[in-house]
Amino acid sequence: VSTLGTARCQKAIPALIEALQREKTHRPIRTPASAALALREVGPAAVPPLTELLTHERSDVRIGAAIALAKNGPHAKPAVPLLIAMLSERDSEVRQAAAYTLGSIGPAARAALPALEAAYQEPDEFLRDCAGQALSRILAQPTASAQMP
């Protein structure tokens, strides 16, 4: 994807979104769909269609979309409400992907703090780990050097 350039990547978004919906993966949190990995590299232009996929009927598609959104950091803020909703799902991998992505969004995902704090209390150790890391990233204060121009 990086060799295609920004304009060509943006033109590829619809095809990659379609491929993500077609591609089936057995353990999407551990081995994401190749379309999800490609969409991670496209950048903020992919955020709106990926956000829409967070409500897809198949959990592997929702997980792939969340993983692809994670690389967009604060640009993925529009997805926060749907990611919060994913933290309430039964599927542990869906919940882990949502927590991971919320942490990647960082302080822009502050609205997720109550849901992440609840997830941190769950017995699932993988979910607790993802929620704990997300809480740390969201609550992190920028360093003085990061604030300098």
PDB file of C-alpha atoms in Angstrom:
ATOM      1  CA  VAL A   1       0.000   0.000   0.000  1.00  0.00           C
ATOM      2  CA  SER A   2       2.777   2.467   0.863  1.00  0.00           C
ATOM      3  CA  THR A   3       4.197   2.224  -2.652  1.00  0.00           C
ATOM      4  CA  LEU A   4       0.870   3.184  -4.228  1.00  0.00           C
ATOM      5  CA  GLY A   5       0.861   6.744  -2.901  1.00  0.00           C
ATOM      6  CA  THR A   6      -1.914   8.549  -1.062  1.00  0.00           C
ATOM      7  CA  ALA A   7      -4.214   9.282  -4.013  1.00  0.00           C
ATOM      8  CA  ARG A   8      -4.115   5.731  -5.354  1.00  0.00           C
ATOM      9  CA  CYS A   9      -4.634   4.310  -1.860  1.00  0.00           C
ATOM     10  CA  GLN A  10      -7.722   6.443  -1.378  1.00  0.00           C
ATOM     11  CA  LYS A  11      -9.122   5.107  -4.644  1.00  0.00           C
ATOM     12  CA  ALA A  12      -8.527   1.588  -3.349  1.00  0.00           C
ATOM     13  CA  ILE A  13     -10.581   2.104  -0.166  1.00  0.00           C
ATOM     14  CA  PRO A  14     -13.921   0.823  -1.575  1.00  0.00           C
ATOM     15  CA  ALA A  15     -12.280  -2.334  -2.944  1.00  0.00           C
ATOM     16  CA  LEU A  16     -10.428  -2.937   0.321  1.00  0.00           C
ATOM     17  CA  ILE A  17     -13.625  -2.413   2.355  1.00  0.00           C
ATOM     18  CA  GLU A  18     -15.384  -4.932   0.126  1.00  0.00           C
ATOM     19  CA  ALA A  19     -12.478  -7.380   0.474  1.00  0.00           C
ATOM     20  CA  LEU A  20     -12.561  -7.039   4.266  1.00  0.00           C
ATOM     21  CA  GLN A  21     -16.221  -8.063   4.236  1.00  0.00           C
ATOM     22  CA  ARG A  22     -15.514 -11.081   2.001  1.00  0.00           C
ATOM     23  CA  GLU A  23     -12.336 -12.325   3.677  1.00  0.00           C
ATOM     24  CA  LYS A  24     -12.901 -14.750   6.522  1.00  0.00           C
ATOM     25  CA  THR A  25     -10.369 -15.221   9.281  1.00  0.00           C
ATOM     26  CA  HIS A  26     -10.465 -17.771  12.068  1.00  0.00           C
ATOM     27  CA  ARG A  27      -8.725 -15.686  14.781  1.00  0.00           C
ATOM     28  CA  PRO A  28      -8.951 -12.091  13.495  1.00  0.00           C
ATOM     29  CA  ILE A  29      -7.399 -10.467  16.567  1.00  0.00           C
ATOM     30  CA  ARG A  30      -4.259 -12.578  16.151  1.00  0.00           C
ATOM     31  CA  THR A  31      -4.133 -12.815  12.373  1.00  0.00           C
ATOM     32  CA  PRO A  32      -6.126  -9.903  10.918  1.00  0.00           C
ATOM     33  CA  ALA A  33      -7.524 -10.084   7.422  1.00  0.00           C
ATOM     34  CA  SER A  34      -5.065  -8.883   4.793  1.00  0.00           C
ATOM     35  CA  ALA A  35      -7.571  -6.195   3.737  1.00  0.00           C
ATOM     36  CA  ALA A  36      -7.598  -4.877   7.327  1.00  0.00           C
ATOM     37  CA  LEU A  37      -3.814  -4.709   7.309  1.00  0.00           C
ATOM     38  CA  ALA A  38      -3.868  -2.830   4.001  1.00  0.00           C
ATOM     39  CA  LEU A  39      -6.545  -0.415   5.251  1.00  0.00           C
ATOM     40  CA  ARG A  40      -4.360   0.381   8.276  1.00  0.00           C
ATOM     41  CA  GLU A  41      -1.848   1.925   5.893  1.00  0.00           C
ATOM     42  CA  VAL A  42      -4.308   4.094   3.940  1.00  0.00           C
ATOM     43  CA  GLY A  43      -4.706   6.733   6.629  1.00  0.00           C
ATOM     44  CA  PRO A  44      -7.562   8.976   7.794  1.00  0.00           C
ATOM     45  CA  ALA A  45      -9.471   8.738   4.508  1.00  0.00           C
ATOM     46  CA  ALA A  46     -10.417   5.171   5.476  1.00  0.00           C
ATOM     47  CA  VAL A  47     -11.886   6.173   8.865  1.00  0.00           C
ATOM     48  CA  PRO A  48     -15.526   6.786   7.746  1.00  0.00           C
ATOM     49  CA  PRO A  49     -16.035   3.465   5.912  1.00  0.00           C
ATOM     50  CA  LEU A  50     -14.149   1.541   8.609  1.00  0.00           C
ATOM     51  CA  THR A  51     -16.326   3.155  11.278  1.00  0.00           C
ATOM     52  CA  GLU A  52     -19.419   1.940   9.424  1.00  0.00           C
ATOM     53  CA  LEU A  53     -18.053  -1.612   9.507  1.00  0.00           C
ATOM     54  CA  LEU A  54     -17.966  -1.564  13.320  1.00  0.00           C
ATOM     55  CA  THR A  55     -21.668  -2.501  13.183  1.00  0.00           C
ATOM     56  CA  HIS A  56     -21.237  -5.313  10.638  1.00  0.00           C
ATOM     57  CA  GLU A  57     -23.051  -8.558  11.465  1.00  0.00           C
ATOM     58  CA  ARG A  58     -19.836 -10.628  11.401  1.00  0.00           C
ATOM     59  CA  SER A  59     -17.497 -10.245  14.353  1.00  0.00           C
ATOM     60  CA  ASP A  60     -14.360 -10.877  12.265  1.00  0.00           C
ATOM     61  CA  VAL A  61     -15.264  -7.884  10.077  1.00  0.00           C
ATOM     62  CA  ARG A  62     -15.844  -5.689  13.146  1.00  0.00           C
ATOM     63  CA  ILE A  63     -12.488  -6.787  14.575  1.00  0.00           C
ATOM     64  CA  GLY A  64     -10.701  -6.154  11.265  1.00  0.00           C
ATOM     65  CA  ALA A  65     -12.231  -2.686  11.042  1.00  0.00           C
ATOM     66  CA  ALA A  66     -11.199  -1.873  14.609  1.00  0.00           C
ATOM     67  CA  ILE A  67      -7.643  -3.064  14.002  1.00  0.00           C
ATOM     68  CA  ALA A  68      -7.439  -0.982  10.824  1.00  0.00           C
ATOM     69  CA  LEU A  69      -8.765   2.078  12.661  1.00  0.00           C
ATOM     70  CA  ALA A  70      -6.147   1.779  15.407  1.00  0.00           C
ATOM     71  CA  LYS A  71      -3.292   3.116  13.282  1.00  0.00           C
ATOM     72  CA  ASN A  72      -5.217   6.347  12.677  1.00  0.00           C
ATOM     73  CA  GLY A  73      -4.827   7.503  16.275  1.00  0.00           C
ATOM     74  CA  PRO A  74      -6.910  10.593  17.107  1.00  0.00           C
ATOM     75  CA  HIS A  75      -8.225  10.735  13.524  1.00  0.00           C
ATOM     76  CA  ALA A  76     -10.387   7.723  14.471  1.00  0.00           C
ATOM     77  CA  LYS A  77     -12.250   9.693  17.169  1.00  0.00           C
ATOM     78  CA  PRO A  78     -15.564   9.467  15.222  1.00  0.00           C
ATOM     79  CA  ALA A  79     -15.476   5.698  15.876  1.00  0.00           C
ATOM     80  CA  VAL A  80     -15.324   6.055  19.682  1.00  0.00           C
ATOM     81  CA  PRO A  81     -19.090   5.607  20.356  1.00  0.00           C
ATOM     82  CA  LEU A  82     -19.220   2.394  18.306  1.00  0.00           C
ATOM     83  CA  LEU A  83     -16.010   1.109  19.892  1.00  0.00           C
ATOM     84  CA  ILE A  84     -17.524   1.746  23.327  1.00  0.00           C
ATOM     85  CA  ALA A  85     -20.547  -0.304  22.267  1.00  0.00           C
ATOM     86  CA  MET A  86     -18.230  -3.113  21.139  1.00  0.00           C
ATOM     87  CA  LEU A  87     -16.853  -3.322  24.691  1.00  0.00           C
ATOM     88  CA  SER A  88     -20.283  -4.649  25.742  1.00  0.00           C
ATOM     89  CA  GLU A  89     -20.370  -7.514  23.244  1.00  0.00           C
ATOM     90  CA  ARG A  90     -20.067 -11.148  24.322  1.00  0.00           C
ATOM     91  CA  ASP A  91     -17.197 -12.005  21.953  1.00  0.00           C
ATOM     92  CA  SER A  92     -13.937 -11.547  23.848  1.00  0.00           C
ATOM     93  CA  GLU A  93     -11.909 -10.801  20.712  1.00  0.00           C
ATOM     94  CA  VAL A  94     -14.347  -8.057  19.696  1.00  0.00           C
ATOM     95  CA  ARG A  95     -13.965  -6.509  23.139  1.00  0.00           C
ATOM     96  CA  GLN A  96     -10.166  -6.801  23.025  1.00  0.00           C
ATOM     97  CA  ALA A  97     -10.020  -5.159  19.587  1.00  0.00           C
ATOM     98  CA  ALA A  98     -12.260  -2.317  20.780  1.00  0.00           C
ATOM     99  CA  ALA A  99     -10.100  -1.697  23.860  1.00  0.00           C
ATOM    100  CA  TYR A 100      -6.897  -1.825  21.799  1.00  0.00           C
ATOM    101  CA  THR A 101      -8.263   0.666  19.286  1.00  0.00           C
ATOM    102  CA  LEU A 102      -9.574   3.038  21.954  1.00  0.00           C
ATOM    103  CA  GLY A 103      -6.095   3.060  23.475  1.00  0.00           C
ATOM    104  CA  SER A 104      -4.590   3.805  20.077  1.00  0.00           C
ATOM    105  CA  ILE A 105      -6.916   6.791  19.686  1.00  0.00           C
ATOM    106  CA  GLY A 106      -5.478   8.104  22.954  1.00  0.00           C
ATOM    107  CA  PRO A 107      -6.813  11.120  24.879  1.00  0.00           C
ATOM    108  CA  ALA A 108      -9.388  11.762  22.130  1.00  0.00           C
ATOM    109  CA  ALA A 109     -11.172   8.628  23.425  1.00  0.00           C
ATOM    110  CA  ARG A 110     -11.775   9.983  26.955  1.00  0.00           C
ATOM    111  CA  ALA A 111     -15.493   9.232  26.604  1.00  0.00           C
ATOM    112  CA  ALA A 112     -14.557   5.538  26.779  1.00  0.00           C
ATOM    113  CA  LEU A 113     -13.018   5.732  30.256  1.00  0.00           C
ATOM    114  CA  PRO A 114     -16.049   4.350  32.177  1.00  0.00           C
ATOM    115  CA  ALA A 115     -16.467   1.430  29.756  1.00  0.00           C
ATOM    116  CA  LEU A 116     -12.740   0.674  29.823  1.00  0.00           C
ATOM    117  CA  GLU A 117     -12.679   0.818  33.619  1.00  0.00           C
ATOM    118  CA  ALA A 118     -15.518  -1.730  33.656  1.00  0.00           C
ATOM    119  CA  ALA A 119     -13.659  -3.927  31.151  1.00  0.00           C
ATOM    120  CA  TYR A 120     -10.578  -3.730  33.363  1.00  0.00           C
ATOM    121  CA  GLN A 121     -12.594  -5.444  36.121  1.00  0.00           C
ATOM    122  CA  GLU A 122     -13.552  -8.411  33.917  1.00  0.00           C
ATOM    123  CA  PRO A 123     -12.105 -11.888  34.599  1.00  0.00           C
ATOM    124  CA  ASP A 124     -10.755 -12.204  31.014  1.00  0.00           C
ATOM    125  CA  GLU A 125      -7.030 -11.487  31.433  1.00  0.00           C
ATOM    126  CA  PHE A 126      -6.512 -10.541  27.781  1.00  0.00           C
ATOM    127  CA  LEU A 127      -9.359  -8.035  27.942  1.00  0.00           C
ATOM    128  CA  ARG A 128      -8.020  -6.660  31.238  1.00  0.00           C
ATOM    129  CA  ASP A 129      -4.597  -6.217  29.661  1.00  0.00           C
ATOM    130  CA  CYS A 130      -6.029  -4.391  26.604  1.00  0.00           C
ATOM    131  CA  ALA A 131      -8.269  -2.231  28.802  1.00  0.00           C
ATOM    132  CA  GLY A 132      -5.405  -1.399  31.165  1.00  0.00           C
ATOM    133  CA  GLN A 133      -3.144  -0.361  28.297  1.00  0.00           C
ATOM    134  CA  ALA A 134      -5.968   1.697  26.783  1.00  0.00           C
ATOM    135  CA  LEU A 135      -6.597   3.472  30.088  1.00  0.00           C
ATOM    136  CA  SER A 136      -2.890   4.311  30.366  1.00  0.00           C
ATOM    137  CA  ARG A 137      -2.754   5.695  26.834  1.00  0.00           C
ATOM    138  CA  ILE A 138      -5.933   7.729  27.165  1.00  0.00           C
ATOM    139  CA  LEU A 139      -4.886   9.198  30.498  1.00  0.00           C
ATOM    140  CA  ALA A 140      -1.270   9.805  29.424  1.00  0.00           C
ATOM    141  CA  GLN A 141      -0.067  13.368  29.671  1.00  0.00           C
ATOM    142  CA  PRO A 142       2.041  14.640  26.776  1.00  0.00           C
ATOM    143  CA  THR A 143       5.662  15.174  27.672  1.00  0.00           C
ATOM    144  CA  ALA A 144       7.147  18.673  27.638  1.00  0.00           C
ATOM    145  CA  SER A 145       9.239  17.826  24.564  1.00  0.00           C
ATOM    146  CA  ALA A 146       6.115  16.652  22.708  1.00  0.00           C
ATOM    147  CA  GLN A 147       4.474  20.019  23.379  1.00  0.00           C
ATOM    148  CA  MET A 148       7.363  22.060  21.993  1.00  0.00           C
ATOM    149  CA  PRO A 149       7.083  23.246  18.386  1.00  0.00           C
TER     150      PRO A 149
END
